[in-house]
XYZ file of C-alpha atoms in Angstrom:
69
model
C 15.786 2.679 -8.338
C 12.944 2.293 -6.047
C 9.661 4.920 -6.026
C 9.852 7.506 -3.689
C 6.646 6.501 -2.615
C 4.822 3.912 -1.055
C 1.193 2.720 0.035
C 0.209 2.879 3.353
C -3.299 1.234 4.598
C -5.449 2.687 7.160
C -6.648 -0.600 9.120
C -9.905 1.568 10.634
C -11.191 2.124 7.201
C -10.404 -0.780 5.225
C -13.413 -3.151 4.401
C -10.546 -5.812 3.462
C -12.780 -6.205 -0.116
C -9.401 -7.295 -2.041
C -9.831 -4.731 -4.838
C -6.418 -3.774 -3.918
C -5.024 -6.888 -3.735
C -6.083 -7.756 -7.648
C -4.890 -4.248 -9.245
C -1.811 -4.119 -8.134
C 1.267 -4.915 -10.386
C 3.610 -6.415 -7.799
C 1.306 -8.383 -5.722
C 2.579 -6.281 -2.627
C -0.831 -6.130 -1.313
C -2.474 -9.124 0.551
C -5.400 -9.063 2.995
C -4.713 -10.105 6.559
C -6.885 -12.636 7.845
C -9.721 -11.263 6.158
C -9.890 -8.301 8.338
C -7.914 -6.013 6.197
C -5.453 -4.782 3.818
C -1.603 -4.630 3.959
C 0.631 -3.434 1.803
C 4.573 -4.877 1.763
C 6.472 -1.303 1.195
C 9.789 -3.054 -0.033
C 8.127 -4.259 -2.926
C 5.444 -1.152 -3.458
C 6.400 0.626 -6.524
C 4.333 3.601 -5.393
C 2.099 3.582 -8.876
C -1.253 4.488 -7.104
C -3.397 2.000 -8.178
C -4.548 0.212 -4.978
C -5.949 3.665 -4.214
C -7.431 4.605 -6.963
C -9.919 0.792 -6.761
C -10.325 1.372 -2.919
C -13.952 1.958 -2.402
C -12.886 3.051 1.469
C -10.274 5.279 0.596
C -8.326 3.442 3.246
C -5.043 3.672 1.265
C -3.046 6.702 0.846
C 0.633 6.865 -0.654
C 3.577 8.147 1.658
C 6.184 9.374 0.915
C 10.120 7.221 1.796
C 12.032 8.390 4.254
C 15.669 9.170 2.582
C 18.503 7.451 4.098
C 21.733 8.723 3.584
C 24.627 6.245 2.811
């Protein structure tokens, strides 16, 4: 079952420092070009931890939009 949240980079704010990059578990964030952070929401797990090491506070978590089957 995936997390009901997900990461979610603000491009304006990130200093693309790679803190992110090394804490998280599912290496689902990797810095563009140098110029900043992204963050691959399929394989997010929504733990938090990307945000908690960003000395920007350029990443927030989101919530999923539910799709119904």
């Amino acid at each position: 079952m995936k997390s009901k949240r997900y990461a979610l980079v603000d491009r304006n704010l990130c200093v693309a420092c790679g803190a992110c990059t090394h804490e998280c578990p599912k290496a689902a964030v990797t810095v563009h070009r140098g110029c900043y952070a992204q963050v691959d929401a399929e394989s997010c797990i929504g733990c938090g931890k990307c945000a908690q090491v960003c000395p920007a506070t350029a990443i927030v978590l989101r919530q999923r939009e539910e799709r119904n089957a």
